Short mmCIF file of C-alpha atoms in Angstrom, two decimals:
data_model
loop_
_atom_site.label_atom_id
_atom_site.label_comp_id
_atom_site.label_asym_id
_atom_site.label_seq_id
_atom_site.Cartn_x
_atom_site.Cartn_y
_atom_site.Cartn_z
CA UNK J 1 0.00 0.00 0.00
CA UNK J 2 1.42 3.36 -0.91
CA UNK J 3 1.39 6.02 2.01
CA UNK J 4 1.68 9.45 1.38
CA UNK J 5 2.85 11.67 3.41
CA UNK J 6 2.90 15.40 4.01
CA UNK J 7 4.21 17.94 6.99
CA UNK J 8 3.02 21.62 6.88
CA UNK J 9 4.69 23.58 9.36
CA UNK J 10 3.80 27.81 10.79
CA UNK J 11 0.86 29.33 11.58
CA UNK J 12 -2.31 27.99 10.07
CA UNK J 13 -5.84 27.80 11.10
CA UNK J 14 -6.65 23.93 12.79
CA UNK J 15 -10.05 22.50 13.32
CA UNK J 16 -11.95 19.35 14.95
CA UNK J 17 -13.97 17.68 13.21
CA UNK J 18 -16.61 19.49 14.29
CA UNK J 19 -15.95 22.94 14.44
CA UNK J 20 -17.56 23.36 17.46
CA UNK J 21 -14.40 22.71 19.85
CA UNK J 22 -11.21 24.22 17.95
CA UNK J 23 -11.44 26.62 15.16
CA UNK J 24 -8.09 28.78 15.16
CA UNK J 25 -4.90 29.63 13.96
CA UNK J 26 -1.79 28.12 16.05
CA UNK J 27 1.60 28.38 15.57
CA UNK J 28 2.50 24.41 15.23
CA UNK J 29 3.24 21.19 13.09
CA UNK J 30 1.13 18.79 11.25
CA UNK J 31 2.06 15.46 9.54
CA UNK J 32 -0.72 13.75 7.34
CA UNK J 33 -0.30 10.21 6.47
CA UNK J 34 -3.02 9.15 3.59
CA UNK J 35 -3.33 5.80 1.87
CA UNK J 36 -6.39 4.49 -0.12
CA UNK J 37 -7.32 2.06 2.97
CA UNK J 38 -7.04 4.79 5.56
CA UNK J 39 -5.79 8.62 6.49
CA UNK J 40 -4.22 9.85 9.95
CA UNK J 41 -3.35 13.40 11.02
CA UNK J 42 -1.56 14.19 14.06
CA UNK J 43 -0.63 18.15 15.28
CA UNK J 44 0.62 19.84 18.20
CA UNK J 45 1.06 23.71 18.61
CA UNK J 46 0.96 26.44 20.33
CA UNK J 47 -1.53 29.29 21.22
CA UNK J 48 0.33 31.87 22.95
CA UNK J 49 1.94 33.57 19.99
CA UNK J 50 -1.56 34.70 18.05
CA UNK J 51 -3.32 37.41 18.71
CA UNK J 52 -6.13 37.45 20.82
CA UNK J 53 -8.20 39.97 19.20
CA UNK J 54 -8.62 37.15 16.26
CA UNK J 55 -9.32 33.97 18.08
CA UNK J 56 -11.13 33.97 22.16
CA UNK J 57 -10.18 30.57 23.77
CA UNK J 58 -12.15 29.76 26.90
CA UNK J 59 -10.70 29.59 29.97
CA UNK J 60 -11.00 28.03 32.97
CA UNK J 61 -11.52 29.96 36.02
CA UNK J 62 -8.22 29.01 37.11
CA UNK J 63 -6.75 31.11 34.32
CA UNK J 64 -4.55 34.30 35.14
CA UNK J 65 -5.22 35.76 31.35
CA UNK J 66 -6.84 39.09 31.14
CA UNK J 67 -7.95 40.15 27.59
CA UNK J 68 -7.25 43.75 27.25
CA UNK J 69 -9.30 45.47 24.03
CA UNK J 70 -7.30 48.51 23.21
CA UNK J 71 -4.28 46.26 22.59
CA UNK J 72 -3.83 46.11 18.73
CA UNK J 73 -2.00 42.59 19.35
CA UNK J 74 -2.03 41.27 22.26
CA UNK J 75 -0.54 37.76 22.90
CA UNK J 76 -3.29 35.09 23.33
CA UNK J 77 -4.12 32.40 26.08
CA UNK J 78 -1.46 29.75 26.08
CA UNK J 79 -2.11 26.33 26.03
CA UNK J 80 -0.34 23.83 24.40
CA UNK J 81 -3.01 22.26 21.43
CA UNK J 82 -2.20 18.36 20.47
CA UNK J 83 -4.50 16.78 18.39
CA UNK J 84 -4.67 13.01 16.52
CA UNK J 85 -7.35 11.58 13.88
CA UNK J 86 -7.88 8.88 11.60
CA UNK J 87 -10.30 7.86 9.33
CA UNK J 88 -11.26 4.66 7.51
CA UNK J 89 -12.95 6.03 4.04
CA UNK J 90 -15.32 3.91 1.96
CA UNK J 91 -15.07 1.03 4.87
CA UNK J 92 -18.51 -0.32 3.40
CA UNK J 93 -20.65 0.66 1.13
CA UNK J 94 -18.88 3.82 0.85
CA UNK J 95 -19.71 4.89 4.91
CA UNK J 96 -16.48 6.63 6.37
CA UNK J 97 -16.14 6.03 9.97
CA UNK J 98 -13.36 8.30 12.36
CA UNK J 99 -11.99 8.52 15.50
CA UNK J 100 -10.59 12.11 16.98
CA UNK J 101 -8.79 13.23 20.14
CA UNK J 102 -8.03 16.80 21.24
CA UNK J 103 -5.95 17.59 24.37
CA UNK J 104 -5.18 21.40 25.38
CA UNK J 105 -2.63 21.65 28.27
CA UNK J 106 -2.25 25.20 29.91
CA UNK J 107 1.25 26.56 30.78
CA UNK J 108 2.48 29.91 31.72
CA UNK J 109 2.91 32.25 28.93
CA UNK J 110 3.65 36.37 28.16
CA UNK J 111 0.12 36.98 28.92
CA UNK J 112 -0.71 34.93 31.55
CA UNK J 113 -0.63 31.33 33.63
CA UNK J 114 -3.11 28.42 32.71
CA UNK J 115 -1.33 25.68 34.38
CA UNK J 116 -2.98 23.58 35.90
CA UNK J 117 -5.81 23.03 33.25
CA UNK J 118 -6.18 19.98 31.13
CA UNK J 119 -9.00 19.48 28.42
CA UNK J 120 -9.58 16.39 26.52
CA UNK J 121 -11.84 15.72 24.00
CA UNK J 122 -12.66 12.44 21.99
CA UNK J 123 -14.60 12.31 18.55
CA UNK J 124 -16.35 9.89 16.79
CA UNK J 125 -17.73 10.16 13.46
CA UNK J 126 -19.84 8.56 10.81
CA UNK J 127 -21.01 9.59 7.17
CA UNK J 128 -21.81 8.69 3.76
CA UNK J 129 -24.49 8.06 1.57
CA UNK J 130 -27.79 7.43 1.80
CA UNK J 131 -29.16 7.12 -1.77
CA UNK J 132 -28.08 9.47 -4.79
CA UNK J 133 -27.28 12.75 -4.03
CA UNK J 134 -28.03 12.15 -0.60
CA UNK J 135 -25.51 12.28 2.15
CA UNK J 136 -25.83 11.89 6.42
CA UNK J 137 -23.41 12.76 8.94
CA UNK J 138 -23.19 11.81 12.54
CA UNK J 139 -20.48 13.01 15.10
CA UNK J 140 -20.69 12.85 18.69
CA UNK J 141 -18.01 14.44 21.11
CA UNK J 142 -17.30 13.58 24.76
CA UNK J 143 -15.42 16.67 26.74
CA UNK J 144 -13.55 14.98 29.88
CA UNK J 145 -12.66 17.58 32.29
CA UNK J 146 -14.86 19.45 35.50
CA UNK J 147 -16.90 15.83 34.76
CA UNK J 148 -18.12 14.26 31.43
CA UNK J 149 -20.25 16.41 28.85
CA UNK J 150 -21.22 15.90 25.26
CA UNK J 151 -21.78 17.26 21.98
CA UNK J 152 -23.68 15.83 19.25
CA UNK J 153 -24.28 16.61 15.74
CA UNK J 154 -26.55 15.66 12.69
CA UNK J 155 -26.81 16.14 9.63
CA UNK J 156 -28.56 15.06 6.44
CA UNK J 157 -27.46 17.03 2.87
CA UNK J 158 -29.04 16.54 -0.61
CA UNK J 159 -27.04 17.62 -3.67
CA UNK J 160 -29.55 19.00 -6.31
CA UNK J 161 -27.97 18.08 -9.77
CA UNK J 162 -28.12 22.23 -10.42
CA UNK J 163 -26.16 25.36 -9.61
CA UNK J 164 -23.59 23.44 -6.65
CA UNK J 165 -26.33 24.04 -4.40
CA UNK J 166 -26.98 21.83 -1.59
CA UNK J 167 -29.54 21.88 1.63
CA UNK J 168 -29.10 20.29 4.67
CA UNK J 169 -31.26 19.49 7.70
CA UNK J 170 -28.95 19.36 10.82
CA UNK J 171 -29.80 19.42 14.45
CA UNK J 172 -26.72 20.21 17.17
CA UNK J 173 -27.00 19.48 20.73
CA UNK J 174 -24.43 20.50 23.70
CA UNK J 175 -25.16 19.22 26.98
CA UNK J 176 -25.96 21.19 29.71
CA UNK J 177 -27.04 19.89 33.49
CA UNK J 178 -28.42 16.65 31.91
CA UNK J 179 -28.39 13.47 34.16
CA UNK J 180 -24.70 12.68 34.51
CA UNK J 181 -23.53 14.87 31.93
CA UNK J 182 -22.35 18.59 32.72
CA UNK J 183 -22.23 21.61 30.47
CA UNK J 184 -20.75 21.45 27.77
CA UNK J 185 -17.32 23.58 27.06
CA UNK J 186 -15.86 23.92 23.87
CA UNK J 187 -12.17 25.67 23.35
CA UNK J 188 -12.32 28.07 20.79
CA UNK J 189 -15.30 30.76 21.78
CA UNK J 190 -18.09 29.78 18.87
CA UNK J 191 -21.12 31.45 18.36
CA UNK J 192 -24.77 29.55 19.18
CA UNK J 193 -27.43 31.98 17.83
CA UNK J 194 -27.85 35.15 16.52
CA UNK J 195 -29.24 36.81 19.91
CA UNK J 196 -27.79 39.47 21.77
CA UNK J 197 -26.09 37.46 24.44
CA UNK J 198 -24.56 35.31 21.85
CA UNK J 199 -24.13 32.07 23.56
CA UNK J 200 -21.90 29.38 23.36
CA UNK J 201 -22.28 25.87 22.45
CA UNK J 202 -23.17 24.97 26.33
CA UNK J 203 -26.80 23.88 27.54
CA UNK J 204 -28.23 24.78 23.83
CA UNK J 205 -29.85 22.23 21.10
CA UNK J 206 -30.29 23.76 17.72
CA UNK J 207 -31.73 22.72 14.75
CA UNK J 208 -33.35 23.46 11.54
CA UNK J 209 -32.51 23.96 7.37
CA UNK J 210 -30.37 25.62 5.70
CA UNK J 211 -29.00 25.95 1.75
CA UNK J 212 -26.48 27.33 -0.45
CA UNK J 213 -25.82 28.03 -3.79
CA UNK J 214 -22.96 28.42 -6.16
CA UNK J 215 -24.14 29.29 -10.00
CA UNK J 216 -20.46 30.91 -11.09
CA UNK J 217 -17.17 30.64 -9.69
CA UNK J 218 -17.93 34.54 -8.30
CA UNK J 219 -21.54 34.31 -6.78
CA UNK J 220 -22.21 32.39 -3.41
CA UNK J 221 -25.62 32.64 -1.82
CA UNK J 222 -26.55 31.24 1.84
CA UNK J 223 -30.11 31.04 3.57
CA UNK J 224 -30.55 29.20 7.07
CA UNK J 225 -33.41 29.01 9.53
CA UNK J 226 -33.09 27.62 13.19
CA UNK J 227 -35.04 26.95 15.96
CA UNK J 228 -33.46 27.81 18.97
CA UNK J 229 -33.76 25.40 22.71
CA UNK J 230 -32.18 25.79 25.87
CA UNK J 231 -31.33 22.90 27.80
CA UNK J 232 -29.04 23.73 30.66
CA UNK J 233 -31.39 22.44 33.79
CA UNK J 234 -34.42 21.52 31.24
CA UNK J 235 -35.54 21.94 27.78
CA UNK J 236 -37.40 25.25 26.93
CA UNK J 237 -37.88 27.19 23.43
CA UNK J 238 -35.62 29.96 23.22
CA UNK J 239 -36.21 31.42 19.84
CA UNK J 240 -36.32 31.32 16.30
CA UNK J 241 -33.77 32.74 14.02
CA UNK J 242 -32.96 33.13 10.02
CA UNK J 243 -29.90 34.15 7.99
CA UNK J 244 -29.43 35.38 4.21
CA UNK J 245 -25.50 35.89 2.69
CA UNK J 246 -24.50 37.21 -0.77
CA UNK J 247 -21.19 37.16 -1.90
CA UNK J 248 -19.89 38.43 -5.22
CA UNK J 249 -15.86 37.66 -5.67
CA UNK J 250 -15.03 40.15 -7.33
CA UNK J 251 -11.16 40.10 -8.25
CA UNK J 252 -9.15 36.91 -6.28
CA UNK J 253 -8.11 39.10 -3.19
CA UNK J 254 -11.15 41.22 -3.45
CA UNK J 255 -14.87 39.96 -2.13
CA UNK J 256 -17.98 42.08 -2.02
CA UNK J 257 -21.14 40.49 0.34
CA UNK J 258 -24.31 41.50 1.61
CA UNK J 259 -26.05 39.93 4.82
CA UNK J 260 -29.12 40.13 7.17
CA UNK J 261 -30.38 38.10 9.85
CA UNK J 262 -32.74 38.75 12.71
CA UNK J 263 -33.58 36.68 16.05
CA UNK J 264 -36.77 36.38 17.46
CA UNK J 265 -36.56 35.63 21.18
CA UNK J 266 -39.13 34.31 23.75
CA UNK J 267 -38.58 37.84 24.90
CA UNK J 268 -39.06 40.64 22.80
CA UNK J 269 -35.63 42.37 24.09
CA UNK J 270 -33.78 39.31 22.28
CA UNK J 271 -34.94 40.32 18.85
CA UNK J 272 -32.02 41.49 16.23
CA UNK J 273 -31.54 42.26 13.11
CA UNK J 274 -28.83 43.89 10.79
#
């Protein structure tokens, strides 16, 4: 079996599989071993170098960093980012199946002392076909640190045969207080919902439909609807919110957009829209 093999080396943006846990530049390594039976990556860097004011990591109380906004560039949270994956494509019937781990170790750094606080996260993941032009994909990630907690995603994608469009109906779930599960905590601060308070993926399920299109090589269009649950110490509707994106790429450097989007919250002080 041939193996191929390739290192990258710098600063370059790293995800999970996910991207709900880790979604940020780090100054590290990367060597990717891919064969036609199977594919492995393993990574280890460092966050302490970036800037904060691009990437906000979450940290535990024990953490010494202070984020200070009028710094231009200030030197981010540092932890120590080590990651491993590997996949088994087209294992039958063309279904992939994976296997992830994260672990984020805290040290002392220029702008402050995390040590002391380990985070470990485990992945696994499922997808594939269904029938033509229609694709699933399952992930579920366990967080093991403060106690066990859990994030779960799902998603089901059909490809029209028109325009590169596709639309997916995905659902997203992050534990909160549930049974023996605590809330969930990712590492890179991500987004929820569109409401004012922006939460985290912590306590929240989400789900709904969403679709984009791609008729040229310049035009990209995006529309998304969600409904909105909280489920830190129960389950209870939070809100409703939709999303529409146009962008036009104009030269290669050079990208022109337009978007809106409005929340519509239990509570009428929740509502937004740009």
């Amino acid at each position: 079996t041939n193996i191929d093999t390739t290192m990258r080396s710098g600063r370059f943006l790293v995800n999970d599989s996910t991207r709900n846990v880790l979604a940020q530049t780090t100054a590290g390594a990367q060597l990717t071993l891919n064969s036609n039976v199977a594919k492995a990556i393993a990574y280890a860097g460092y966050t302490g170098l970036t800037n904060s004011r691009s990437y906000t990591i979450l940290d535990s109380p024990k953490s010494t960093f202070k984020k200070d906004d009028s710094a231009v560039y200030q030197f981010n949270s540092p932890y120590v980012v080590t990651g491993i994956s590997v996949s088994l494509p087209f294992l039958f019937k063309n279904q992939t199946i994976g296997l992830e781990g994260f672990g984020m170790f805290g040290l002392p750094g220029i702008a402050g002392d995390n040590s002391g606080d380990i985070r470990i996260y485990a992945t696994a993941i499922m997808n594939g076909p269904i029938v033509q032009n229609l694709y699933y994909s399952v992930s579920s990630t366990f967080g093991f640190f403060d106690g066990i907690s859990n994030l779960t995603k799902a998603e089901i994608t059909y490809y029209p045969p028109a325009l590169s469009s596709a639309i997916t109906f995905g659902a997203t779930y992050a534990s909160g207080r549930n049974g023996a599960l605590k809330p969930f905590t990712g590492f890179t601060s991500q987004k929820a919902s569109l409401a004012y308070d922006s939460p985290e993926y912590r306590g929240i399920l989400k789900t709904g439909l969403s679709g984009t299109m791609h008729p040229t090589d310049k035009i990209f269009c995006n529309l998304a609807a969600d409904a909105v649950f909280s489920c830190m110490d129960g389950f209870d509707y939070n809100g409703f919110q939709w999303l529409a994106q146009f962008q036009y790429q104009i030269f290669t450097d050079l990208k022109a957009g337009l978007s809106a989007y409005q929340f519509y919250g239990k509570d009428s002080r929740q509502k937004v829209a740009t």
